Amino acid sequence: MPPELSIVIPCFNEEDVLPLLVERLRPVADGLETPYEVVAVDDGSTDTTAVVLQRLRRDWPELRVVRLRANAGHQAAISAGLACARGDYVVTLDADLQDPPEVIPDMLAVARAERVDVVYGVRSDRSTDSAFKRMSARAFYRVIRALSGTHAQSDAGDYRMMSRATVEAVNALPEHNRVLRFIVPALGFPSASVSYRRDERAAGRSKYPLAKMVRLSIDSVTGFSIAPLRAATWLGLTGGLAAVGLLLYALVAQTLGHTLPGWTSTVVAVSAVGAVQLLCLGILGEYVGRMYAMMQARPTYFIAYDSLTGPATTADEALPAGPATTGAASRPDTPASPAGQEPAAAPAATDDAPSRAASRQASV
C-alpha cells in the first residue's frame, strides 16, 4: 500500500544529529495516524551517516534509505528524494532540526482543509540566525522577486509540503542546477503557509558556508531571470555613449587648443570600457555555461542504494550495519535520459514508482 505522506530528508555528514532527528520526528509521524515513509537521502556522506541510517532503519520500518554514489549537493539530494517519494503529499525537511518537524501536522491539516498544492514553512522568528544572514537573505529575496517576478516567500527555505501533482511537475522539469525554493513558487500552484520559529542547529556544523550560498545565489539569478543579460546590454550601451562623449570632448578641446599632454584620461577610459566588457562577458558566460550543461544532459546524481528496492549493483549489497533487503533484483546504474527522450526500461520492482525513480536517476 503506497504511503499517503512522504518526508524527504537530505543528509550530508549528519551522524551527530540523526538520532536527535528520529527522536523528534518519529512521534510526530506516528501521531498522524496515516501511512507514511521517511526517505533519508545520504548525499555521499564521508562520515558514518550511512551506518547510523541503517541502524535506525532496523527499529523504524517506515524509514527508507536512499544513498547517492557521490555528493551531488543539497538541491540535487532533495530532487533525488522527490523522484523516489511515493506519497500523495511530500514534505522536504533538513536534518539539522532548525526547521521543527512538529509543524508537519499543521502543514497536512492546512493542505487538506484549504485544498492547496503547496504549504510553505515560513520562519516567523529568525533570531537564532546571525544579523548578516537575516539581512542578506531579505535582500536576496527582494532581488530575485524584482528580477524574475517570482513571488517566493521571503522567509521560506526548503521546508514545505507539496501535493503529488506538484512533485510530478517538478520531476518532469529537465532543468539542471535546480533551486527548488524558487522553482516551486514559479509553478504557480495554489499555496498556503504555516509559520514557525527557526531553532539553532541541534548538532554538527552547517553545510552551507558562504561560498555555497554565493553559488546558490548565482544559480537562482541565472536560472530565473534574463535581467543580467539585459543589464549587460545596457552597460554596453552606456559604455559606448560614454566613449562617444569622451571623443567629442577631445575633439572640441583640440579645436580650442586646450589639449594637455598626458595619458591619465586615456588609461581611465580604456580601463572603464574594458571593465564593462569583461563584466558583460562574465554574465554571458554564466548563461552559456548553463546551456552547455543542459546540452550534455548528464544526470545530477546516481542512486547506489534504496532500502525499498535493494542495491543498484551487487557491489553495493554489503552496506555497513545494513539489514538484509527484500526489494527488487539488483540492477546496474542507469543515467538519466536527455530531455524529450524516454528512459530505458528498468526491471520490475516491488513498487513501480520507486523503480522508475531509481532507473531514471532523475536528471535535475
CSV table of N, CA, C and O in Angstrom, one decimal, residues 205-284:
chain,number,residue,atom,x,y,z
A,205,ARG,N,27.8,20.8,12.3
A,205,ARG,CA,28.0,22.1,11.8
A,205,ARG,C,27.3,22.4,10.5
A,205,ARG,O,26.9,21.4,9.8
A,206,SER,N,27.2,23.6,10.1
A,206,SER,CA,26.4,24.0,8.9
A,206,SER,C,27.1,23.5,7.7
A,206,SER,O,28.3,23.5,7.6
A,207,LYS,N,26.3,23.0,6.7
A,207,LYS,CA,26.8,22.5,5.4
A,207,LYS,C,26.7,23.6,4.3
A,207,LYS,O,26.9,23.3,3.2
A,208,TYR,N,26.3,24.8,4.7
A,208,TYR,CA,26.1,25.9,3.8
A,208,TYR,C,27.0,27.0,4.1
A,208,TYR,O,26.6,28.1,4.6
A,209,PRO,N,28.3,26.9,3.8
A,209,PRO,CA,29.2,28.1,4.0
A,209,PRO,C,28.9,29.2,3.0
A,209,PRO,O,28.1,29.0,2.1
A,210,LEU,N,29.7,30.3,3.2
A,210,LEU,CA,29.4,31.5,2.3
A,210,LEU,C,29.6,31.1,0.9
A,210,LEU,O,28.8,31.6,0.0
A,211,ALA,N,30.6,30.3,0.5
A,211,ALA,CA,30.8,30.0,-0.9
A,211,ALA,C,29.6,29.3,-1.5
A,211,ALA,O,29.3,29.6,-2.7
A,212,LYS,N,29.0,28.4,-0.8
A,212,LYS,CA,27.9,27.7,-1.3
A,212,LYS,C,26.7,28.6,-1.4
A,212,LYS,O,25.9,28.5,-2.3
A,213,MET,N,26.5,29.5,-0.5
A,213,MET,CA,25.4,30.5,-0.6
A,213,MET,C,25.6,31.4,-1.8
A,213,MET,O,24.6,31.7,-2.5
A,214,VAL,N,26.8,31.8,-2.1
A,214,VAL,CA,27.0,32.6,-3.3
A,214,VAL,C,26.7,31.8,-4.5
A,214,VAL,O,26.1,32.3,-5.5
A,215,ARG,N,27.1,30.5,-4.6
A,215,ARG,CA,26.8,29.7,-5.7
A,215,ARG,C,25.3,29.5,-5.9
A,215,ARG,O,24.8,29.5,-7.0
A,216,LEU,N,24.6,29.3,-4.8
A,216,LEU,CA,23.2,29.2,-4.9
A,216,LEU,C,22.5,30.5,-5.4
A,216,LEU,O,21.6,30.4,-6.2
A,217,SER,N,23.1,31.6,-5.0
A,217,SER,CA,22.5,32.9,-5.4
A,217,SER,C,22.7,33.0,-6.9
A,217,SER,O,21.8,33.5,-7.6
A,218,ILE,N,23.9,32.7,-7.4
A,218,ILE,CA,24.2,32.8,-8.9
A,218,ILE,C,23.2,31.9,-9.6
A,218,ILE,O,22.7,32.2,-10.7
A,219,ASP,N,23.1,30.6,-9.2
A,219,ASP,CA,22.2,29.7,-9.8
A,219,ASP,C,20.7,30.2,-9.8
A,219,ASP,O,20.0,30.1,-10.8
A,220,SER,N,20.3,30.9,-8.7
A,220,SER,CA,19.0,31.4,-8.6
A,220,SER,C,18.8,32.5,-9.6
A,220,SER,O,17.7,32.6,-10.3
A,221,VAL,N,19.7,33.4,-9.7
A,221,VAL,CA,19.6,34.6,-10.6
A,221,VAL,C,19.6,34.1,-12.1
A,221,VAL,O,18.7,34.5,-12.9
A,222,THR,N,20.6,33.3,-12.4
A,222,THR,CA,20.7,32.9,-13.9
A,222,THR,C,19.7,31.9,-14.2
A,222,THR,O,19.4,31.7,-15.4
A,223,GLY,N,19.1,31.2,-13.3
A,223,GLY,CA,18.1,30.2,-13.6
A,223,GLY,C,16.7,30.8,-13.7
A,223,GLY,O,15.8,30.1,-14.3
A,224,PHE,N,16.4,32.0,-13.2
A,224,PHE,CA,15.1,32.5,-13.2
A,224,PHE,C,14.9,33.9,-13.8
A,224,PHE,O,13.8,34.5,-13.8
A,225,SER,N,16.0,34.4,-14.4
A,225,SER,CA,15.8,35.8,-15.0
A,225,SER,C,16.9,36.0,-16.1
A,225,SER,O,18.0,35.5,-16.0
A,226,ILE,N,16.4,36.7,-17.1
A,226,ILE,CA,17.4,37.2,-18.1
A,226,ILE,C,17.8,38.6,-17.9
A,226,ILE,O,18.4,39.3,-18.8
A,227,ALA,N,17.4,39.2,-16.7
A,227,ALA,CA,17.7,40.6,-16.4
A,227,ALA,C,19.2,40.8,-16.5
A,227,ALA,O,19.6,41.9,-17.0
A,228,PRO,N,20.1,39.9,-16.0
A,228,PRO,CA,21.5,40.2,-16.1
A,228,PRO,C,22.0,40.3,-17.5
A,228,PRO,O,22.9,41.2,-17.8
A,229,LEU,N,21.4,39.6,-18.5
A,229,LEU,CA,21.7,39.8,-19.9
A,229,LEU,C,21.3,41.1,-20.4
A,229,LEU,O,22.1,41.8,-21.1
A,230,ARG,N,20.2,41.6,-20.0
A,230,ARG,CA,19.7,42.9,-20.3
A,230,ARG,C,20.6,44.0,-19.7
A,230,ARG,O,20.9,45.0,-20.3
A,231,ALA,N,21.0,43.7,-18.4
A,231,ALA,CA,21.9,44.7,-17.8
A,231,ALA,C,23.2,44.8,-18.5
A,231,ALA,O,23.8,45.9,-18.7
A,232,ALA,N,23.7,43.6,-19.0
A,232,ALA,CA,24.9,43.7,-19.8
A,232,ALA,C,24.7,44.5,-21.1
A,232,ALA,O,25.7,45.3,-21.5
A,233,THR,N,23.6,44.4,-21.7
A,233,THR,CA,23.3,45.2,-22.9
A,233,THR,C,23.3,46.7,-22.6
A,233,THR,O,23.9,47.5,-23.3
A,234,TRP,N,22.6,47.0,-21.5
A,234,TRP,CA,22.6,48.5,-21.1
A,234,TRP,C,23.9,49.0,-20.7
A,234,TRP,O,24.3,50.1,-20.9
A,235,LEU,N,24.7,48.1,-20.0
A,235,LEU,CA,26.1,48.6,-19.6
A,235,LEU,C,26.9,48.8,-20.9
A,235,LEU,O,27.7,49.8,-21.0
A,236,GLY,N,26.8,47.9,-21.9
A,236,GLY,CA,27.5,48.1,-23.1
A,236,GLY,C,27.1,49.4,-23.8
A,236,GLY,O,27.9,50.2,-24.3
A,237,LEU,N,25.7,49.7,-23.9
A,237,LEU,CA,25.3,50.9,-24.5
A,237,LEU,C,25.8,52.2,-23.7
A,237,LEU,O,26.2,53.2,-24.3
A,238,THR,N,25.7,52.1,-22.4
A,238,THR,CA,26.2,53.2,-21.6
A,238,THR,C,27.7,53.5,-21.8
A,238,THR,O,28.1,54.6,-21.9
A,239,GLY,N,28.5,52.3,-21.8
A,239,GLY,CA,29.9,52.5,-22.1
A,239,GLY,C,30.2,53.1,-23.5
A,239,GLY,O,31.1,53.9,-23.7
A,240,GLY,N,29.4,52.7,-24.5
A,240,GLY,CA,29.5,53.2,-25.8
A,240,GLY,C,29.2,54.7,-25.9
A,240,GLY,O,29.9,55.5,-26.5
A,241,LEU,N,28.1,55.1,-25.2
A,241,LEU,CA,27.8,56.6,-25.2
A,241,LEU,C,28.8,57.4,-24.4
A,241,LEU,O,29.2,58.5,-24.9
A,242,ALA,N,29.4,56.8,-23.4
A,242,ALA,CA,30.4,57.5,-22.6
A,242,ALA,C,31.7,57.7,-23.5
A,242,ALA,O,32.3,58.7,-23.5
A,243,ALA,N,32.0,56.6,-24.3
A,243,ALA,CA,33.1,56.7,-25.2
A,243,ALA,C,32.9,57.8,-26.3
A,243,ALA,O,33.8,58.6,-26.6
A,244,VAL,N,31.7,57.9,-26.8
A,244,VAL,CA,31.3,58.9,-27.8
A,244,VAL,C,31.4,60.3,-27.2
A,244,VAL,O,32.0,61.2,-27.8
A,245,GLY,N,30.9,60.4,-26.0
A,245,GLY,CA,31.0,61.7,-25.3
A,245,GLY,C,32.5,62.1,-25.1
A,245,GLY,O,32.9,63.3,-25.3
A,246,LEU,N,33.3,61.2,-24.7
A,246,LEU,CA,34.7,61.5,-24.5
A,246,LEU,C,35.4,61.9,-25.8
A,246,LEU,O,36.3,62.8,-25.8
A,247,LEU,N,35.0,61.2,-26.9
A,247,LEU,CA,35.6,61.6,-28.2
A,247,LEU,C,35.2,63.0,-28.6
A,247,LEU,O,36.1,63.8,-29.0
A,248,LEU,N,33.9,63.3,-28.4
A,248,LEU,CA,33.5,64.7,-28.7
A,248,LEU,C,34.2,65.7,-27.9
A,248,LEU,O,34.6,66.8,-28.4
A,249,TYR,N,34.4,65.4,-26.6
A,249,TYR,CA,35.1,66.3,-25.7
A,249,TYR,C,36.6,66.5,-26.2
A,249,TYR,O,37.1,67.7,-26.2
A,250,ALA,N,37.2,65.4,-26.6
A,250,ALA,CA,38.6,65.5,-27.0
A,250,ALA,C,38.7,66.4,-28.3
A,250,ALA,O,39.6,67.2,-28.5
A,251,LEU,N,37.7,66.2,-29.2
A,251,LEU,CA,37.7,67.0,-30.5
A,251,LEU,C,37.5,68.5,-30.2
A,251,LEU,O,38.2,69.3,-30.8
A,252,VAL,N,36.6,68.8,-29.3
A,252,VAL,CA,36.3,70.2,-29.0
A,252,VAL,C,37.5,70.8,-28.3
A,252,VAL,O,38.0,71.9,-28.6
A,253,ALA,N,38.1,70.0,-27.4
A,253,ALA,CA,39.3,70.6,-26.7
A,253,ALA,C,40.5,70.8,-27.6
A,253,ALA,O,41.2,71.8,-27.5
A,254,GLN,N,40.6,69.9,-28.6
A,254,GLN,CA,41.7,70.1,-29.6
A,254,GLN,C,41.5,71.3,-30.5
A,254,GLN,O,42.4,72.0,-30.8
A,255,THR,N,40.2,71.5,-30.8
A,255,THR,CA,39.9,72.6,-31.7
A,255,THR,C,40.1,74.0,-31.0
A,255,THR,O,40.6,74.9,-31.5
A,256,LEU,N,39.8,74.0,-29.7
A,256,LEU,CA,40.0,75.2,-28.9
A,256,LEU,C,41.4,75.3,-28.4
A,256,LEU,O,41.8,76.4,-27.7
A,257,GLY,N,42.3,74.3,-28.6
A,257,GLY,CA,43.6,74.4,-28.2
A,257,GLY,C,43.8,74.2,-26.7
A,257,GLY,O,44.8,74.7,-26.1
A,258,HIS,N,42.9,73.5,-26.1
A,258,HIS,CA,43.0,73.2,-24.6
A,258,HIS,C,43.5,71.8,-24.3
A,258,HIS,O,43.4,71.4,-23.2
A,259,THR,N,44.1,71.2,-25.3
A,259,THR,CA,44.5,69.8,-25.0
A,259,THR,C,45.8,69.8,-24.2
A,259,THR,O,46.6,70.7,-24.4
A,260,LEU,N,46.0,68.9,-23.3
A,260,LEU,CA,47.2,68.7,-22.5
A,260,LEU,C,47.8,67.4,-22.7
A,260,LEU,O,47.1,66.4,-22.9
A,261,PRO,N,49.1,67.3,-22.8
A,261,PRO,CA,49.7,66.0,-23.0
A,261,PRO,C,49.5,65.2,-21.7
A,261,PRO,O,49.7,65.7,-20.6
A,262,GLY,N,49.3,64.0,-21.9
A,262,GLY,CA,49.1,63.1,-20.7
A,262,GLY,C,48.4,61.8,-21.1
A,262,GLY,O,47.8,61.7,-22.2
A,263,TRP,N,48.4,60.9,-20.2
A,263,TRP,CA,47.8,59.6,-20.6
A,263,TRP,C,46.8,59.2,-19.6
A,263,TRP,O,46.1,58.1,-19.7
A,264,THR,N,46.5,60.0,-18.5
A,264,THR,CA,45.6,59.6,-17.5
A,264,THR,C,44.2,59.3,-18.0
A,264,THR,O,43.6,58.3,-17.7
A,265,SER,N,43.7,60.3,-18.8
A,265,SER,CA,42.3,60.1,-19.3
A,265,SER,C,42.2,58.9,-20.2
A,265,SER,O,41.2,58.2,-20.2
A,266,THR,N,43.3,58.7,-21.0
A,266,THR,CA,43.2,57.5,-21.9
A,266,THR,C,43.2,56.2,-21.1
A,266,THR,O,42.4,55.3,-21.4
A,267,VAL,N,44.0,56.1,-20.1
A,267,VAL,CA,44.0,54.9,-19.3
A,267,VAL,C,42.7,54.7,-18.6
A,267,VAL,O,42.1,53.6,-18.5
A,268,VAL,N,42.1,55.8,-18.0
A,268,VAL,CA,40.8,55.7,-17.4
A,268,VAL,C,39.8,55.2,-18.3
A,268,VAL,O,38.9,54.3,-18.0
A,269,ALA,N,39.7,55.8,-19.5
A,269,ALA,CA,38.7,55.4,-20.5
A,269,ALA,C,38.9,54.0,-20.9
A,269,ALA,O,37.9,53.2,-21.0
A,270,VAL,N,40.1,53.6,-21.2
A,270,VAL,CA,40.3,52.2,-21.7
A,270,VAL,C,39.9,51.2,-20.5
A,270,VAL,O,39.3,50.2,-20.8
A,271,SER,N,40.3,51.6,-19.3
A,271,SER,CA,40.0,50.7,-18.2
A,271,SER,C,38.5,50.5,-18.0
A,271,SER,O,38.0,49.5,-17.7
A,272,ALA,N,37.8,51.7,-18.1
A,272,ALA,CA,36.4,51.6,-17.9
A,272,ALA,C,35.7,50.8,-18.9
A,272,ALA,O,34.8,49.9,-18.6
A,273,VAL,N,36.1,51.0,-20.2
A,273,VAL,CA,35.5,50.2,-21.3
A,273,VAL,C,35.8,48.7,-21.1
A,273,VAL,O,35.0,47.8,-21.3
A,274,GLY,N,37.1,48.4,-20.8
A,274,GLY,CA,37.5,47.0,-20.6
A,274,GLY,C,36.7,46.4,-19.4
A,274,GLY,O,36.3,45.2,-19.5
A,275,ALA,N,36.5,47.1,-18.3
A,275,ALA,CA,35.8,46.6,-17.2
A,275,ALA,C,34.3,46.2,-17.6
A,275,ALA,O,33.8,45.1,-17.2
A,276,VAL,N,33.7,47.1,-18.3
A,276,VAL,CA,32.3,46.8,-18.8
A,276,VAL,C,32.3,45.6,-19.7
A,276,VAL,O,31.4,44.7,-19.6
A,277,GLN,N,33.3,45.5,-20.6
A,277,GLN,CA,33.3,44.3,-21.5
A,277,GLN,C,33.5,43.0,-20.7
A,277,GLN,O,32.9,42.0,-21.0
A,278,LEU,N,34.4,43.0,-19.8
A,278,LEU,CA,34.7,41.8,-19.0
A,278,LEU,C,33.4,41.4,-18.2
A,278,LEU,O,33.1,40.2,-18.1
A,279,LEU,N,32.7,42.4,-17.6
A,279,LEU,CA,31.5,42.1,-16.9
A,279,LEU,C,30.5,41.5,-17.8
A,279,LEU,O,29.8,40.5,-17.4
A,280,CYS,N,30.3,42.1,-18.9
A,280,CYS,CA,29.3,41.5,-19.9
A,280,CYS,C,29.7,40.1,-20.3
A,280,CYS,O,28.9,39.2,-20.4
A,281,LEU,N,31.0,39.9,-20.5
A,281,LEU,CA,31.4,38.5,-20.9
A,281,LEU,C,31.2,37.5,-19.8
A,281,LEU,O,30.8,36.4,-20.0
A,282,GLY,N,31.4,38.0,-18.6
A,282,GLY,CA,31.2,37.1,-17.4
A,282,GLY,C,29.7,36.7,-17.3
A,282,GLY,O,29.4,35.5,-17.0
A,283,ILE,N,28.8,37.7,-17.5
A,283,ILE,CA,27.4,37.4,-17.4
A,283,ILE,C,27.0,36.4,-18.5
A,283,ILE,O,26.3,35.5,-18.3
A,284,LEU,N,27.5,36.7,-19.7
A,284,LEU,CA,27.2,35.8,-20.9
A,284,LEU,C,27.7,34.4,-20.6
A,284,LEU,O,27.1,33.4,-20.9
